[in-house]
PDB file of C-alpha atoms in Angstrom:
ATOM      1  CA  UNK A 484      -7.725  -8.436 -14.868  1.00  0.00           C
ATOM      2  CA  UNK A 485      -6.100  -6.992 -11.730  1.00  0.00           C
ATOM      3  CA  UNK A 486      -3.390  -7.896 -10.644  1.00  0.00           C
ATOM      4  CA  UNK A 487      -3.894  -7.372  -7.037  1.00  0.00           C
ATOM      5  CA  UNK A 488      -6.961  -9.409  -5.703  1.00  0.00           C
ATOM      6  CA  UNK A 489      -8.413  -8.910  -2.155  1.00  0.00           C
ATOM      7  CA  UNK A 490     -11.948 -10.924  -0.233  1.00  0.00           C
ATOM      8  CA  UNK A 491     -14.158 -10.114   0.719  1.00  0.00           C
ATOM      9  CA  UNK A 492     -14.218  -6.867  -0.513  1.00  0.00           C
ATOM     10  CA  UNK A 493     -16.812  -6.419   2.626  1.00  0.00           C
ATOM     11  CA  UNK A 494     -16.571  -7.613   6.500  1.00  0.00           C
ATOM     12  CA  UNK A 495     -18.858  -7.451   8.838  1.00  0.00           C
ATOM     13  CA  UNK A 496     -17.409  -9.223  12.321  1.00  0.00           C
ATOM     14  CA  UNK A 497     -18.333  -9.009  16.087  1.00  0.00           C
ATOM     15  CA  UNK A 498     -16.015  -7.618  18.693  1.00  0.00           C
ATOM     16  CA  UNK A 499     -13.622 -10.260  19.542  1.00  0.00           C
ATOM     17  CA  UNK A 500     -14.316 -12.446  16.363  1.00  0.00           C
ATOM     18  CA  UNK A 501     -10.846 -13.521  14.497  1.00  0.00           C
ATOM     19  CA  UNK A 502     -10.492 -11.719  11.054  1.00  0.00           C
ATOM     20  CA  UNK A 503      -9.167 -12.898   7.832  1.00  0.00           C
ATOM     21  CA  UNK A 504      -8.114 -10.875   4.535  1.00  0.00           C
ATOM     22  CA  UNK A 505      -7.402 -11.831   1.612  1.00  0.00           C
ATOM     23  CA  UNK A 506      -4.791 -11.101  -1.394  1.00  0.00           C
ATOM     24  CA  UNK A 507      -4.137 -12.814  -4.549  1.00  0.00           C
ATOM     25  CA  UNK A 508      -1.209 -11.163  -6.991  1.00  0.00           C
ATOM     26  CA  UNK A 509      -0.344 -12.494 -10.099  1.00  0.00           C
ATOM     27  CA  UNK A 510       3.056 -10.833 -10.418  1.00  0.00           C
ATOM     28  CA  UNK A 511       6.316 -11.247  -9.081  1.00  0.00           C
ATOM     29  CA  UNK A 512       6.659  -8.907  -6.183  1.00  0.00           C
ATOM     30  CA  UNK A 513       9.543  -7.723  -4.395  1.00  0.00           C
ATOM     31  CA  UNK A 514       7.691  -6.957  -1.394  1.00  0.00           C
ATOM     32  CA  UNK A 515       3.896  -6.718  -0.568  1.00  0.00           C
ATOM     33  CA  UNK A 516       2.233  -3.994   2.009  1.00  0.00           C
ATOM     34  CA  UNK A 517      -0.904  -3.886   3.957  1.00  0.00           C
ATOM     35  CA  UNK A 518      -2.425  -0.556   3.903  1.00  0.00           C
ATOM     36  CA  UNK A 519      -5.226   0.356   6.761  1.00  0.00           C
ATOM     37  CA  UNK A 520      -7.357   3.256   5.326  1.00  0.00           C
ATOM     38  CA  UNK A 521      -9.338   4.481   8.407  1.00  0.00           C
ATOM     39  CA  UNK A 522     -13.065   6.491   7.980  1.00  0.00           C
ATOM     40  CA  UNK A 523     -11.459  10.042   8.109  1.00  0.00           C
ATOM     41  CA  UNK A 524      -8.796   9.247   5.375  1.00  0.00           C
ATOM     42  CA  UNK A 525      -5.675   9.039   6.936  1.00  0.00           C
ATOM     43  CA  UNK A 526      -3.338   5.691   5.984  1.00  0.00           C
ATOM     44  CA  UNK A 527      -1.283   3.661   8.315  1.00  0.00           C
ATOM     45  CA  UNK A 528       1.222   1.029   6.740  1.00  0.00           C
ATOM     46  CA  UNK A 529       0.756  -1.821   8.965  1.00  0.00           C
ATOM     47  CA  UNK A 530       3.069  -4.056   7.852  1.00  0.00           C
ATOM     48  CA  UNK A 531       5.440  -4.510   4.730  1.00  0.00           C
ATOM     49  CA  UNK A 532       6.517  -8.185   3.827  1.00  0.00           C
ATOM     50  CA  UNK A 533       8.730 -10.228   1.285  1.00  0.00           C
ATOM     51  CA  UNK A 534       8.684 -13.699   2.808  1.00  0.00           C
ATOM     52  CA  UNK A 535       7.299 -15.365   6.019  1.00  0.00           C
ATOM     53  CA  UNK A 536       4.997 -13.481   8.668  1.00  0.00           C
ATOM     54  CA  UNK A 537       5.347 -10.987  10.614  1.00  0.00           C
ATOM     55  CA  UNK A 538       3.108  -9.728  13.995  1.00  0.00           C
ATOM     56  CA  UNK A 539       2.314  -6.316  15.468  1.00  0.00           C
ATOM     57  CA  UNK A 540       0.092  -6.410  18.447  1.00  0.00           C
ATOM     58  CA  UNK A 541      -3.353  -8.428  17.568  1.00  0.00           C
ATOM     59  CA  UNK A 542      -2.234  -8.002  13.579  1.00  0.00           C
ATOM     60  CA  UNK A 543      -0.992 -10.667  11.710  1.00  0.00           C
ATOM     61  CA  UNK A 544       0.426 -10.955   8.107  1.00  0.00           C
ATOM     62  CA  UNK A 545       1.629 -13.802   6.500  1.00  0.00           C
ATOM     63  CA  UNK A 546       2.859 -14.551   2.599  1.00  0.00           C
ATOM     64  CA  UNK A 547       3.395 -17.475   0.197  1.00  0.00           C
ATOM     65  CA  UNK A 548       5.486 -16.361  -2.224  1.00  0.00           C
ATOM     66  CA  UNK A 549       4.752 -20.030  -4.366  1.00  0.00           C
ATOM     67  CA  UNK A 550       0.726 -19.857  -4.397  1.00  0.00           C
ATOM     68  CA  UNK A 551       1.531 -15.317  -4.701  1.00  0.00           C
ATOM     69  CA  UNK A 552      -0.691 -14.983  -1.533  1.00  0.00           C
ATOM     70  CA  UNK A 553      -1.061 -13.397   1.571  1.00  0.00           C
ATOM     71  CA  UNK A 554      -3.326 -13.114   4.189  1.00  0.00           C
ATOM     72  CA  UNK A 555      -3.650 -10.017   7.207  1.00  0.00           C
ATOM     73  CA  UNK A 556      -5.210 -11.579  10.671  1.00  0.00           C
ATOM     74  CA  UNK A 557      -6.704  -9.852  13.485  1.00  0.00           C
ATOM     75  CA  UNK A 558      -7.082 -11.312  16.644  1.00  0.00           C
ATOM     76  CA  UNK A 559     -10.072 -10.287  19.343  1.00  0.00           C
ATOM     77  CA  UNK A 560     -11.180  -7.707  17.008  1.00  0.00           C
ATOM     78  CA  UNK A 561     -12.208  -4.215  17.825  1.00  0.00           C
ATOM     79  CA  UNK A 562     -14.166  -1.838  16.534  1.00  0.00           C
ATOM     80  CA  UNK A 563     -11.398   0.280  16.214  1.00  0.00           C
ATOM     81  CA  UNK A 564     -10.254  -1.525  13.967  1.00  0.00           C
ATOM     82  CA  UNK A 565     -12.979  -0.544  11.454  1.00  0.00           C
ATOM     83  CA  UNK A 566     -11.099   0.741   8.431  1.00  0.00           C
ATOM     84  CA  UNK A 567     -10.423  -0.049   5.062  1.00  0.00           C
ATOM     85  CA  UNK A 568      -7.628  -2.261   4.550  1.00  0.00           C
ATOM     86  CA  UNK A 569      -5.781  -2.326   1.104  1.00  0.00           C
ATOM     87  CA  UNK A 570      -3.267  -4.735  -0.019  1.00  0.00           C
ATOM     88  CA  UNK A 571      -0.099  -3.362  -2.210  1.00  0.00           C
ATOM     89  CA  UNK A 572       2.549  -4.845  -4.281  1.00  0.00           C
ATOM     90  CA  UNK A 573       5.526  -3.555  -5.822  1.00  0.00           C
ATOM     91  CA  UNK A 574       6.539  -5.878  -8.935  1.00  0.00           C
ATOM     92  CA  UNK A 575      10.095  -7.475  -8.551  1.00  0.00           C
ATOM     93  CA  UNK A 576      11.087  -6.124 -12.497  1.00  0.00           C
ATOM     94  CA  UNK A 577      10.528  -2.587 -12.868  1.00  0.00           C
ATOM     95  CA  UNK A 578       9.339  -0.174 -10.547  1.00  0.00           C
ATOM     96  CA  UNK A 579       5.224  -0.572 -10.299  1.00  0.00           C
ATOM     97  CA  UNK A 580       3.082  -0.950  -7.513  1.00  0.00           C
ATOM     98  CA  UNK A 581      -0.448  -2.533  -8.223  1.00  0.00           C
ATOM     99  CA  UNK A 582      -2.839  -1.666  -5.442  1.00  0.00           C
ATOM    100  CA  UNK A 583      -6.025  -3.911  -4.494  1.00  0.00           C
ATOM    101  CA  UNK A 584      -9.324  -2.236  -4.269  1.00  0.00           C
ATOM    102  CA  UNK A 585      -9.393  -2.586  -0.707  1.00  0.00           C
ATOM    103  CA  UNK A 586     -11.295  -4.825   1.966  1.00  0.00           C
ATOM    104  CA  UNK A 587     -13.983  -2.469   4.102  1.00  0.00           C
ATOM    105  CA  UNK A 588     -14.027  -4.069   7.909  1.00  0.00           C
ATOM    106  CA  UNK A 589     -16.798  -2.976  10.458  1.00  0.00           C
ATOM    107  CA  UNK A 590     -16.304  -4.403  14.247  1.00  0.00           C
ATOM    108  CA  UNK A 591     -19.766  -4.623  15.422  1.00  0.00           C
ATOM    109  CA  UNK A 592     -19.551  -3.742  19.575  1.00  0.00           C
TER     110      UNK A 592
ATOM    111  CA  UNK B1115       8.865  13.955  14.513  1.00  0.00           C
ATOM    112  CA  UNK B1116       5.935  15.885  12.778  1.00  0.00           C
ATOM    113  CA  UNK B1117       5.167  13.005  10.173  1.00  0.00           C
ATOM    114  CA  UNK B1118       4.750  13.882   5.953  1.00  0.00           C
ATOM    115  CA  UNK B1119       3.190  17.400   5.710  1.00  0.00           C
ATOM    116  CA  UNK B1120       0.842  18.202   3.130  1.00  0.00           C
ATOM    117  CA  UNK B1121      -0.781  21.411   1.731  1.00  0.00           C
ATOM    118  CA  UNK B1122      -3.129  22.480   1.252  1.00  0.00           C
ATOM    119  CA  UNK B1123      -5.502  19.994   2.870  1.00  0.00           C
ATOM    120  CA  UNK B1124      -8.335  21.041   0.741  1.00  0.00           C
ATOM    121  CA  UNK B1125      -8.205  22.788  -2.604  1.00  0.00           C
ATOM    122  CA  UNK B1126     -11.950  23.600  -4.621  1.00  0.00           C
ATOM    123  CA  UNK B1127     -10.957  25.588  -8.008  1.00  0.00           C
ATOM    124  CA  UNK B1128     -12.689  25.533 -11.253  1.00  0.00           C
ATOM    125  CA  UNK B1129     -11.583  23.237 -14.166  1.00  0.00           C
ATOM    126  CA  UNK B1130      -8.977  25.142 -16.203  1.00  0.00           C
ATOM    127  CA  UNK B1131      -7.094  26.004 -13.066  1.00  0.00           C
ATOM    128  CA  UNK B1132      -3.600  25.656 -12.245  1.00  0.00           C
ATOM    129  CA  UNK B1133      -3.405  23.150  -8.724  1.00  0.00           C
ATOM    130  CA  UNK B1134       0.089  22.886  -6.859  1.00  0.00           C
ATOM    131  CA  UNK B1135      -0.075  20.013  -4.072  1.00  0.00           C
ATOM    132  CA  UNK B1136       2.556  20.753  -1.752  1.00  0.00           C
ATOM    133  CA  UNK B1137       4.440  17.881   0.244  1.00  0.00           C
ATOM    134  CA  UNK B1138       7.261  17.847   2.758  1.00  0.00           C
ATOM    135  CA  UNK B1139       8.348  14.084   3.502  1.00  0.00           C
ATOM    136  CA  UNK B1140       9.901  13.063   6.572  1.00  0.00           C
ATOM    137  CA  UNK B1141      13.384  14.543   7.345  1.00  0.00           C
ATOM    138  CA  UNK B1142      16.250  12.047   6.298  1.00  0.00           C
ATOM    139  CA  UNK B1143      13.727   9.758   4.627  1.00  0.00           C
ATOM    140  CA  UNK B1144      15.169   9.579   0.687  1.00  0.00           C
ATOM    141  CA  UNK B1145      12.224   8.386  -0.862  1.00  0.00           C
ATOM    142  CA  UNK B1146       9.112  10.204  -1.894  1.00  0.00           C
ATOM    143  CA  UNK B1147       5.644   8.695  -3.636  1.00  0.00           C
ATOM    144  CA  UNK B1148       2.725  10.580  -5.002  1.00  0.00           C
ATOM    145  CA  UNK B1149      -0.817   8.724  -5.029  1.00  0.00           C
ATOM    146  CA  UNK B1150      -4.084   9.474  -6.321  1.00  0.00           C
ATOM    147  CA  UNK B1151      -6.895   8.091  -4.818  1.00  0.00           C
ATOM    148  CA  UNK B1152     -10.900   8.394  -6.230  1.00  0.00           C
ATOM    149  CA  UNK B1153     -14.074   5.821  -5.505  1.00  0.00           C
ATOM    150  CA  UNK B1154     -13.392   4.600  -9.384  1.00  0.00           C
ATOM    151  CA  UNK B1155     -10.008   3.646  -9.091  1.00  0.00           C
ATOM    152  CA  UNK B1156      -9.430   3.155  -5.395  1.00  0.00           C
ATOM    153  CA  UNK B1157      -5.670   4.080  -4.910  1.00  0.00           C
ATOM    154  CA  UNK B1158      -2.969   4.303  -7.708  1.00  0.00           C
ATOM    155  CA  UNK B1159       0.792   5.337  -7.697  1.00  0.00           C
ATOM    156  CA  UNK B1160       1.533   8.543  -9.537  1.00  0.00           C
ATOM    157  CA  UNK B1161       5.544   8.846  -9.576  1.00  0.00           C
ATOM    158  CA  UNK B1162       8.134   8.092  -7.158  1.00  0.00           C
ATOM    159  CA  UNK B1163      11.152   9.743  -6.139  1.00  0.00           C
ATOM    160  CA  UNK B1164      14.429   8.489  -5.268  1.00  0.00           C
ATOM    161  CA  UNK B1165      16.674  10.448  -3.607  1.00  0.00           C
ATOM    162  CA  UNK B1166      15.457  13.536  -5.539  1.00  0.00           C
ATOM    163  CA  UNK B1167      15.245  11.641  -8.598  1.00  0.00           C
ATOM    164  CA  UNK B1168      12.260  10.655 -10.291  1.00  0.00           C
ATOM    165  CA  UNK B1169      12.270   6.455 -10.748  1.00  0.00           C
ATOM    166  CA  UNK B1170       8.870   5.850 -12.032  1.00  0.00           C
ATOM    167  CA  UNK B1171       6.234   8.063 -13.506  1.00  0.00           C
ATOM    168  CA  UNK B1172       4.138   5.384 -15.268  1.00  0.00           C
ATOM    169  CA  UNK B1173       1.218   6.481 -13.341  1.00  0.00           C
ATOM    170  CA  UNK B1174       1.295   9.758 -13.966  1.00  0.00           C
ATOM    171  CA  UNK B1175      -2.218  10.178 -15.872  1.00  0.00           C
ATOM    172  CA  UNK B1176      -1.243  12.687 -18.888  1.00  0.00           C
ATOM    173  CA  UNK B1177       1.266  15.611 -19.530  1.00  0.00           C
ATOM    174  CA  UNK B1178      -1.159  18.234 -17.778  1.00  0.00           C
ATOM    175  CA  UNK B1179       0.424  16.259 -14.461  1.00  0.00           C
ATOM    176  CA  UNK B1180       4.281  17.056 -13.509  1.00  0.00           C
ATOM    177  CA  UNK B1181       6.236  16.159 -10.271  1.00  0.00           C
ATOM    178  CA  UNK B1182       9.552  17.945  -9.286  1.00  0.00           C
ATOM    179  CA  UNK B1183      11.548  17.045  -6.289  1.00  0.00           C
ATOM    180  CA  UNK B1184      14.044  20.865  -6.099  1.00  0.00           C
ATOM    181  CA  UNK B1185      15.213  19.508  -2.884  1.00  0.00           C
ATOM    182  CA  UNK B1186      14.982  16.459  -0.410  1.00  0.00           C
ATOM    183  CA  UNK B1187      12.510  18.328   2.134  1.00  0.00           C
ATOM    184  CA  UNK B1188       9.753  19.359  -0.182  1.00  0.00           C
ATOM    185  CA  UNK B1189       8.348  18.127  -3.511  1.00  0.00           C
ATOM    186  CA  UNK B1190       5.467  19.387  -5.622  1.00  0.00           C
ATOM    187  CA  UNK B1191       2.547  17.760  -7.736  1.00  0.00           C
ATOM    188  CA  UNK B1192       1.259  19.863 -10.313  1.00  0.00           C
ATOM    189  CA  UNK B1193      -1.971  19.898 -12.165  1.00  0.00           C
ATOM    190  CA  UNK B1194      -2.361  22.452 -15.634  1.00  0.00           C
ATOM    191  CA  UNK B1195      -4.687  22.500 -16.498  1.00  0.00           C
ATOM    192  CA  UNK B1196      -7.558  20.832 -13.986  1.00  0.00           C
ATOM    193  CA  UNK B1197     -10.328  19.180 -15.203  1.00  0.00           C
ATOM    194  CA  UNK B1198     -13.212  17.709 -13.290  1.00  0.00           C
ATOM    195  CA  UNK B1199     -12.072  13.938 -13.035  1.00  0.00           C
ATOM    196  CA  UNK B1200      -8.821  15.234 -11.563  1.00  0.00           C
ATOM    197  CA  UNK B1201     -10.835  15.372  -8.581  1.00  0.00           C
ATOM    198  CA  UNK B1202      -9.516  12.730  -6.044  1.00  0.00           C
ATOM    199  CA  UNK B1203      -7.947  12.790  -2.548  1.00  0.00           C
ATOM    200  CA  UNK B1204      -3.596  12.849  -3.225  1.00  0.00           C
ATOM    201  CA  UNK B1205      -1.291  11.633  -0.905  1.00  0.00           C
ATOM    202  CA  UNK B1206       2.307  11.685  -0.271  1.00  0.00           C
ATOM    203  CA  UNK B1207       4.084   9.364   1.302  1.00  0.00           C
ATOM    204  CA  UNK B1208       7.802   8.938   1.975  1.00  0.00           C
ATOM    205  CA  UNK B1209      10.261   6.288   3.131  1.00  0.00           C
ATOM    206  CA  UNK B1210      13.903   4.958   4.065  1.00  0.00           C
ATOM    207  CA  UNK B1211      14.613   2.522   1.097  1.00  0.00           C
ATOM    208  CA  UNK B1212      17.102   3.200  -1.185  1.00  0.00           C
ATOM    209  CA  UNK B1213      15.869   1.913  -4.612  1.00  0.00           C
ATOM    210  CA  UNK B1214      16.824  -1.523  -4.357  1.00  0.00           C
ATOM    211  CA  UNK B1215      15.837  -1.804  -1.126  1.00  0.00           C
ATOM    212  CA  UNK B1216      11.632  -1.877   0.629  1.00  0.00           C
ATOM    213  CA  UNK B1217      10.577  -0.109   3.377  1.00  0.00           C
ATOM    214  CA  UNK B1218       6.972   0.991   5.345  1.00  0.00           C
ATOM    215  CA  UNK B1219       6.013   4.363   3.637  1.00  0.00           C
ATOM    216  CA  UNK B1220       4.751   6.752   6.024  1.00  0.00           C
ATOM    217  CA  UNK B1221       1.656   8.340   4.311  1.00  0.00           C
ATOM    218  CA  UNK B1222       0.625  12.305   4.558  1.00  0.00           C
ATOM    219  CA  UNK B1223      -2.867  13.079   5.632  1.00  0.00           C
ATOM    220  CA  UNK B1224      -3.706  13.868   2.112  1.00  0.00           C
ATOM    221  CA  UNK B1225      -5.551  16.862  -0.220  1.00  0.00           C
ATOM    222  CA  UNK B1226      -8.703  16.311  -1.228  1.00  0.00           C
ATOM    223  CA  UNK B1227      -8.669  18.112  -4.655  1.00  0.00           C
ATOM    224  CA  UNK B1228     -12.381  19.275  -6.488  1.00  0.00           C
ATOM    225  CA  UNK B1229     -12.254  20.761  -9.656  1.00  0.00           C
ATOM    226  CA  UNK B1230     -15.895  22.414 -10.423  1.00  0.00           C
TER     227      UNK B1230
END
């Protein structure tokens, strides 16, 4: 079992639609990061939380640190913001980071 | 700023090979990470540095992989020797946080490694 979770693993929207993205973790965490993975390669951390929510621009990330889940939100989506986006925790004991498998967005024009 | 350099940005050698991956993190940022990411796995967490110091190398696949840190403006991933399923894009990214602490990691644009 992993123990980083993220839906839909696939996203297909249309330009303006509001986005949702999923992550389950079963561990304790420290802190959790959203990762956004675009189609040449290159990573961007968007955001990096350990309680609340937190806003940049038309991206929005919240956490539950009770029901270990946390959701990244997109407002009037673009197609720019076509990417991969990746959810990442780093376990509150020890030193690991567990890595979901990553949640593949295309913003239909 | 010029961001986390890597080098080379491509590498192609044959399996057997010694591979150096060459990263220079941000300048005053203390803490460096090493990642490995293939369409199998999707992205994993080699070893990370702290303040020169490795803190974690659970992720580091088997001996033939090593990690030094000489200094706080460069570090060094080595493969010896390469095999085939070493072949993955690996980044480097680096950060503020002390070891306690969390911070964004600013992420390098990556080698894409094949071994033939």
């Amino acid at each position: 079992k992993n123990e980083v979770e993220q839906s839909p693993q696939n996203l297909t929207a249309q330009e303006g639609e509001f986005i949702t993205i999923n992550c389950s973790y079963s561990v304790g965490i420290s802190a959790l990061h959203w990762l956004q993975q675009h189609p040449g390669g290159g990573i961007v951390s968007l955001f990096m939380l350990s309680s609340g929510k937190k806003k940049h621009g038309r991206l929005i990330a919240t956490i539950n640190i009770q029901e270990k889940h946390s959701s990244l939100h997109i407002t009037a989506s673009h197609p720019r913001d076509s990417a991969v986006y990746i959810c990442a925790v780093r376990k509150d004991t020890g030193n690991q980071f567990y890595f979901g498998t990553g949640t593949s967005l295309t913003v239909i024009p | 700023d010029a961001g986390v350099i890597q080098s080379p940005r491509h590498e192609v050698t044959e399996m057997g090979q010694e591979v150096t991956l060459r990263c220079k993190p941000i300048s005053g940022h203390n803490s460096l990470f090493w990642y490995r990411q293939t369409m199998m796995r999707g992205l994993e967490l080699l070893i990370y540095f702290n303040n020169n110091v490795p803190i974690d190398d659970s992720g580091m696949p088997e001996d033939r992989f090593s990690a030094k840190m000489p200094n706080a403006s460069f570090s060094t991933l080595k493969i010896q020797p390469s095999e085939p399923r070493d072949s993955a894009v690996y980044f480097c990214a680096s950060s503020l946080a002390r070891i306690e602490l969390i911070d964004t990691q600013y992420f390098g644009p990556g080698t894409r490694l094949t071994v033939l």
